[in-house]
Short mmCIF file of C-alpha atoms in Angstrom, two decimals:
data_model
loop_
_atom_site.label_atom_id
_atom_site.label_comp_id
_atom_site.label_asym_id
_atom_site.label_seq_id
_atom_site.Cartn_x
_atom_site.Cartn_y
_atom_site.Cartn_z
CA MET A 363 -129.49 236.75 -63.38
CA SER A 364 -129.50 233.22 -61.98
CA LEU A 365 -132.61 231.38 -60.84
CA ASP A 366 -131.40 231.56 -57.25
CA SER A 367 -131.12 235.33 -57.56
CA LEU A 368 -134.63 235.49 -58.99
CA ASP A 369 -135.93 233.41 -56.12
CA ARG A 370 -134.37 235.82 -53.65
CA GLU A 371 -135.62 238.89 -55.50
CA PHE A 372 -139.14 237.54 -56.06
CA SER A 373 -139.66 235.55 -52.91
CA GLN A 374 -143.43 235.93 -53.12
CA PRO A 375 -145.36 234.84 -56.26
CA GLU A 376 -146.86 237.76 -58.10
CA ASN A 377 -147.91 239.02 -61.53
CA LYS A 378 -149.58 236.60 -63.91
CA LEU A 379 -150.91 233.21 -62.87
CA SER A 380 -151.59 230.34 -65.24
CA LEU A 381 -154.76 228.40 -65.40
CA PRO A 382 -154.97 225.47 -63.00
CA THR A 383 -153.52 222.24 -64.33
CA ASP A 384 -155.89 219.77 -65.90
CA VAL A 385 -156.10 216.03 -65.26
CA GLU A 386 -152.98 215.50 -67.35
CA GLY A 387 -151.07 218.18 -65.48
CA ARG A 388 -151.15 220.71 -68.29
CA THR A 389 -151.66 224.44 -68.01
CA SER A 390 -151.13 227.55 -70.12
CA PHE A 391 -150.60 231.29 -69.97
CA GLU A 392 -152.66 233.54 -72.18
CA ASN A 393 -152.15 237.03 -73.55
CA LEU A 394 -148.45 237.27 -72.71
CA THR A 395 -146.53 240.06 -74.36
CA ASP A 396 -143.12 239.46 -75.87
CA GLY A 397 -140.32 239.16 -73.35
CA ARG A 398 -138.56 236.84 -70.93
CA TYR A 399 -140.54 235.23 -68.14
CA TYR A 400 -139.52 233.49 -64.94
CA ILE A 401 -141.96 230.68 -64.26
CA ARG A 402 -142.33 228.57 -61.16
CA GLU A 403 -144.99 226.41 -59.61
CA VAL A 404 -146.94 227.79 -56.69
CA ILE A 405 -149.26 226.24 -54.14
CA GLU A 406 -152.24 227.95 -52.60
CA THR A 407 -152.37 227.75 -48.80
CA GLU A 408 -154.30 229.42 -46.01
CA ASN A 409 -151.56 232.03 -45.82
CA GLY A 410 -151.53 232.67 -49.57
CA LEU A 411 -149.41 231.39 -52.42
CA ILE A 412 -146.05 229.75 -51.75
CA THR A 413 -143.44 228.34 -54.12
CA SER A 414 -143.69 224.60 -54.65
CA GLN A 415 -140.67 222.43 -54.02
CA TYR A 416 -141.82 219.72 -56.46
CA SER A 417 -140.77 221.47 -59.70
CA ILE A 418 -137.76 223.46 -60.80
CA PRO A 419 -138.34 227.10 -61.88
CA PHE A 420 -137.37 227.98 -65.46
CA LEU A 421 -137.12 230.88 -67.93
CA VAL A 422 -139.18 231.26 -71.15
CA ASP A 423 -138.61 233.75 -73.97
CA LEU A 424 -141.57 234.92 -76.05
CA PRO A 425 -141.42 234.57 -78.96
CA LEU A 426 -139.11 231.58 -78.91
CA ILE A 427 -136.80 231.45 -81.94
CA ILE A 428 -135.56 227.99 -82.92
CA ASN A 429 -133.61 227.53 -86.19
CA ASP A 430 -134.68 230.98 -87.36
CA GLU A 431 -138.28 229.96 -86.75
CA THR A 432 -140.39 232.12 -84.50
CA ILE A 433 -142.59 230.13 -82.17
CA ARG A 434 -145.21 231.93 -80.17
CA ASN A 435 -146.99 228.95 -78.72
CA VAL A 436 -144.30 227.46 -76.52
CA THR A 437 -144.66 224.12 -74.81
CA VAL A 438 -142.41 223.51 -71.81
CA TYR A 439 -141.91 220.34 -69.84
CA PRO A 440 -140.55 221.46 -66.49
CA LYS A 441 -138.37 219.10 -64.56
CA SER A 442 -139.65 217.68 -61.34
CA THR A 443 -137.56 217.35 -58.24
CA THR A 444 -137.73 215.86 -54.82
CA PRO A 445 -138.61 218.56 -52.36
CA THR A 446 -135.72 219.63 -50.24
CA THR A 447 -136.46 218.81 -46.63
CA PRO A 448 -134.42 220.87 -44.22
CA PRO A 449 -132.42 218.72 -41.85
CA PRO A 450 -134.01 218.32 -38.47
CA PRO A 451 -132.50 220.45 -35.74
CA PRO A 452 -129.88 218.60 -33.74
CA GLU A 453 -131.29 216.85 -30.77
CA GLU A 454 -130.38 218.26 -27.42
CA PRO A 455 -128.22 215.81 -25.51
CA PRO A 456 -130.15 214.09 -22.76
CA THR A 457 -129.65 215.59 -19.34
CA GLY A 458 -130.18 214.51 -15.77
CA GLY A 459 -129.42 215.45 -12.20
CA GLU A 460 -128.46 214.22 -8.75
CA LYS A 461 -129.47 214.89 -5.14
CA PHE A 462 -127.19 215.23 -2.12
CA ILE A 463 -127.39 215.65 1.65
CA LYS A 464 -124.69 217.04 3.95
CA VAL A 465 -124.35 215.46 7.42
CA ASP A 466 -121.78 215.11 10.20
CA SER A 467 -120.43 211.89 11.73
CA GLN A 468 -123.51 211.69 13.97
CA GLY A 469 -125.94 211.99 11.04
CA ARG A 470 -126.96 215.56 11.84
CA ASN A 471 -127.83 217.71 8.82
CA LEU A 472 -125.38 220.50 8.05
CA ALA A 473 -126.34 223.78 6.41
CA GLY A 474 -124.09 226.24 4.62
CA ALA A 475 -121.67 223.83 2.93
CA ARG A 476 -120.57 225.20 -0.46
CA PHE A 477 -119.63 223.10 -3.49
CA LYS A 478 -118.54 223.53 -7.10
CA VAL A 479 -119.25 221.00 -9.89
CA VAL A 480 -116.15 220.08 -11.91
CA ASP A 481 -114.99 217.46 -14.39
CA ARG A 482 -111.57 216.07 -15.27
CA VAL A 483 -109.61 217.40 -18.22
CA GLN A 484 -109.04 214.81 -20.97
CA ASP A 485 -106.61 214.61 -23.87
CA GLU A 486 -107.56 213.86 -27.48
CA GLN A 487 -107.61 210.12 -26.76
CA GLY A 488 -109.99 210.57 -23.84
CA ASN A 489 -107.40 209.92 -21.14
CA TYR A 490 -107.47 211.96 -17.97
CA ILE A 491 -104.64 214.48 -17.74
CA LYS A 492 -102.43 214.73 -14.64
CA ASP A 493 -100.19 217.55 -13.50
CA ALA A 494 -96.49 217.34 -12.66
CA GLY A 495 -97.33 216.07 -9.18
CA GLY A 496 -99.42 213.18 -10.52
CA ASN A 497 -102.76 214.76 -9.57
CA PHE A 498 -105.78 214.88 -11.87
CA VAL A 499 -106.56 218.23 -13.46
CA TYR A 500 -110.11 219.52 -12.91
CA ARG A 501 -112.09 222.33 -14.54
CA SER A 502 -115.35 224.04 -13.67
CA VAL A 503 -118.59 222.88 -15.30
CA TYR A 504 -120.87 225.61 -16.69
CA LEU A 505 -124.63 225.59 -17.13
CA ASP A 506 -126.22 228.41 -19.16
CA GLY A 507 -122.86 230.19 -19.15
CA GLU A 508 -122.39 230.17 -15.38
CA GLU A 509 -120.39 228.02 -12.99
CA ILE A 510 -122.46 225.47 -11.10
CA LEU A 511 -122.21 226.49 -7.43
CA LEU A 512 -124.27 224.65 -4.82
CA VAL A 513 -125.08 225.37 -1.14
CA SER A 514 -126.69 222.98 1.35
CA ASP A 515 -129.94 224.29 2.83
CA ALA A 516 -131.16 224.20 6.44
CA ASN A 517 -131.82 220.46 6.07
CA GLY A 518 -128.39 219.82 4.58
CA ARG A 519 -129.88 219.12 1.13
CA PHE A 520 -128.87 220.42 -2.29
CA GLU A 521 -129.15 219.16 -5.88
CA VAL A 522 -128.03 219.74 -9.45
CA ASN A 523 -130.00 219.23 -12.66
CA GLY A 524 -129.58 219.80 -16.39
CA LEU A 525 -126.21 218.06 -16.73
CA SER A 526 -125.38 215.87 -19.72
CA TYR A 527 -124.96 212.20 -18.94
CA GLY A 528 -121.50 211.45 -17.63
CA VAL A 529 -119.17 211.51 -14.63
CA TYR A 530 -118.69 214.64 -12.54
CA TRP A 531 -117.09 215.62 -9.25
CA LEU A 532 -118.04 217.87 -6.34
CA VAL A 533 -115.34 220.07 -4.81
CA GLU A 534 -116.16 221.54 -1.40
CA THR A 535 -115.14 225.20 -1.32
CA ALA A 536 -116.42 226.06 2.19
CA ALA A 537 -117.27 223.70 5.05
CA PRO A 538 -119.84 224.45 7.76
CA LEU A 539 -118.43 226.26 10.79
CA GLY A 540 -116.62 223.84 13.09
CA TYR A 541 -116.13 221.12 10.46
CA ARG A 542 -113.21 220.07 8.31
CA LEU A 543 -113.14 220.83 4.59
CA LEU A 544 -113.21 217.80 2.30
CA THR A 545 -109.75 217.31 0.81
CA GLN A 546 -110.75 215.11 -2.16
CA PRO A 547 -113.35 215.69 -4.91
CA LEU A 548 -116.49 213.55 -4.61
CA GLU A 549 -117.40 211.57 -7.76
CA PHE A 550 -120.98 211.17 -8.98
CA THR A 551 -122.57 210.00 -12.24
CA ILE A 552 -125.48 211.52 -14.16
CA THR A 553 -127.77 209.01 -15.89
CA ARG A 554 -131.33 208.93 -17.16
CA ASN A 555 -132.66 207.88 -13.76
CA SER A 556 -130.09 209.45 -11.42
CA TYR A 557 -132.33 212.37 -10.45
CA ASP A 558 -135.49 210.30 -10.07
CA ASP A 559 -133.85 207.61 -7.96
CA SER A 560 -134.82 207.52 -4.31
CA VAL A 561 -131.14 207.28 -3.38
CA VAL A 562 -129.63 210.55 -2.12
CA ILE A 563 -125.84 210.79 -2.00
CA GLN A 564 -124.71 211.43 1.58
CA ILE A 565 -121.64 213.61 2.18
CA VAL A 566 -120.08 213.39 5.66
CA ASN A 567 -117.98 216.11 7.29
CA GLN A 568 -115.76 215.49 10.31
CA GLU A 569 -115.77 217.93 13.21
CA GLU A 570 -112.74 220.08 13.89
CA PRO A 571 -110.90 219.03 17.09
CA PRO A 572 -111.19 221.55 19.91
CA GLY A 573 -108.28 223.96 19.78
CA THR A 574 -106.68 226.53 22.05
CA PRO A 575 -108.15 230.00 21.57
CA PRO A 576 -105.62 232.45 20.22
CA GLU A 577 -103.98 234.75 22.70
CA THR A 578 -105.21 238.32 22.76
CA PRO A 579 -102.30 240.70 22.23
CA PRO A 580 -101.96 243.48 24.87
CA ASP A 581 -103.42 246.86 24.06
CA THR A 582 -100.15 248.65 24.94
CA PRO A 583 -96.99 247.11 23.55
CA PRO A 584 -94.08 246.73 25.99
CA SER A 585 -91.78 249.72 26.09
CA VAL A 586 -88.30 249.44 24.65
CA PRO A 587 -85.47 250.74 26.93
CA PRO A 588 -83.59 253.75 25.52
CA ASP A 589 -80.08 253.49 24.18
CA VAL A 590 -78.75 256.06 26.74
CA PRO A 591 -76.66 254.28 29.43
CA THR A 592 -77.94 254.43 32.98
CA LYS A 593 -76.05 256.86 35.33
CA PRO A 594 -74.84 255.20 38.55
CA PRO A 595 -76.39 256.52 41.81
CA GLU A 596 -74.47 259.34 43.55
CA SER A 597 -75.18 258.17 47.11
CA PRO A 598 -74.35 254.74 48.38
CA PRO A 599 -77.25 252.40 48.88
CA ASP A 600 -78.84 252.09 52.28
CA THR A 601 -77.80 248.51 52.64
CA PRO A 602 -74.04 248.14 53.10
CA ILE A 603 -72.27 245.78 50.85
CA ILE A 604 -70.34 243.16 52.80
CA VAL A 605 -67.47 241.56 51.01
CA THR A 606 -66.34 238.30 52.48
CA PRO A 607 -62.73 237.48 51.67
CA PRO A 608 -62.09 234.03 50.48
CA ASP A 609 -60.72 231.47 52.86
CA VAL A 610 -57.11 231.61 51.69
CA PRO A 611 -54.75 229.67 53.96
CA ILE A 612 -51.84 231.72 55.39
CA SER A 613 -48.48 230.19 54.73
CA PRO A 614 -45.92 230.45 57.60
CA PRO A 615 -42.84 232.62 56.78
CA LYS A 616 -39.76 230.88 55.66
CA GLY A 617 -36.62 231.07 57.89
CA PRO A 618 -36.24 232.27 61.49
CA ILE A 619 -38.48 235.07 62.76
CA PRO A 620 -36.42 238.12 63.93
CA PRO A 621 -36.98 239.11 67.56
CA ILE A 622 -39.07 242.21 68.32
CA THR A 623 -37.32 244.69 70.67
CA ILE A 624 -39.61 246.74 72.91
CA PRO A 625 -37.89 249.85 74.44
CA LYS A 626 -37.94 250.25 78.21
CA THR A 627 -39.41 253.28 80.07
CA GLY A 628 -35.97 254.88 80.87
CA ASP A 629 -34.79 254.42 77.34
CA ILE A 630 -37.72 256.49 76.10
CA GLU A 631 -36.76 259.50 78.30
CA ILE A 632 -33.16 259.41 77.01
CA PHE A 633 -34.42 259.56 73.44
CA LEU A 634 -36.56 262.59 74.28
CA PHE A 635 -33.62 264.55 75.82
CA ILE A 636 -31.44 263.83 72.81
CA ALA A 637 -34.11 265.05 70.47
CA ALA A 638 -34.61 268.26 72.49
CA GLY A 639 -30.89 268.96 72.49
CA LEU A 640 -30.64 268.58 68.74
CA ALA A 641 -33.50 270.97 68.32
CA MET A 642 -31.87 273.63 70.48
CA VAL A 643 -28.57 273.31 68.58
CA ILE A 644 -30.31 273.78 65.27
CA LEU A 645 -32.27 276.77 66.58
CA GLY A 646 -29.12 278.46 67.93
CA ALA A 647 -27.29 278.01 64.68
CA TRP A 648 -30.19 279.55 62.77
CA ILE A 649 -30.31 282.61 65.12
CA THR A 650 -26.52 283.17 64.83
CA LYS A 651 -26.67 283.05 61.07
CA ASP A 652 -29.52 285.51 60.95
CA THR A 653 -27.61 287.97 63.22
CA GLN A 654 -24.56 287.88 61.01
CA ILE A 655 -26.57 288.68 57.97
CA ASN A 656 -28.15 291.72 59.62
#
């Protein structure tokens, strides 16, 4: 078993103790039975005995046999060592803070503005990284495992504290009602005195221009006409439809105009007698034919 294993197994001093060392630093154990012993220096404290870091523990066999000679009175000169001092815990990086106030263009304090603390992403050489559009790439900053989200109070004030020294940016995530959202991140620097300085960073928001209120849609949507064709009315409308012919000029007839003959009064009577005679002839012929048949 190694000495380290013995130290772990017997972390607290126990069993036999030697006499205190004399002026020359010597001590001895008495009445030890044969066997192997693990010996280390201990120091008495208010909380009991603790292992000293000024000497190296060692093993002793009783009796000690050297060159076939049995030695029962063994003298050991333990090696001294410089006590191992545990390294001091790493120092926490210094931190600081900053104070802000949110106002409009007239200097009036604005409540309810929301911000997020971010920093710029860097490459291995410490250069800021840009995206394909040439814009800087930002990432959220965390404090105690949570994103740093800030809101301006009724007086427009808000602050951040506990940040390591360096450069940061504020990104506005929600502007007060009636004001424009900031389009660019706001840079600020944390130093040893940044939080204690009397200077408060002022952030100005511009008012939204007055706009036209949106139209309210009607409660009932307009009806859509059916696909069935409309049947024409059976009765004519009450109002007559007057068609006016176009003004087409009348062309005079070509060639001479034949004369119009108007019959005289005596000529009309002659025509009537002739017609009556023809009718009587036809009637007589029809009667004669009918008699012959019978």
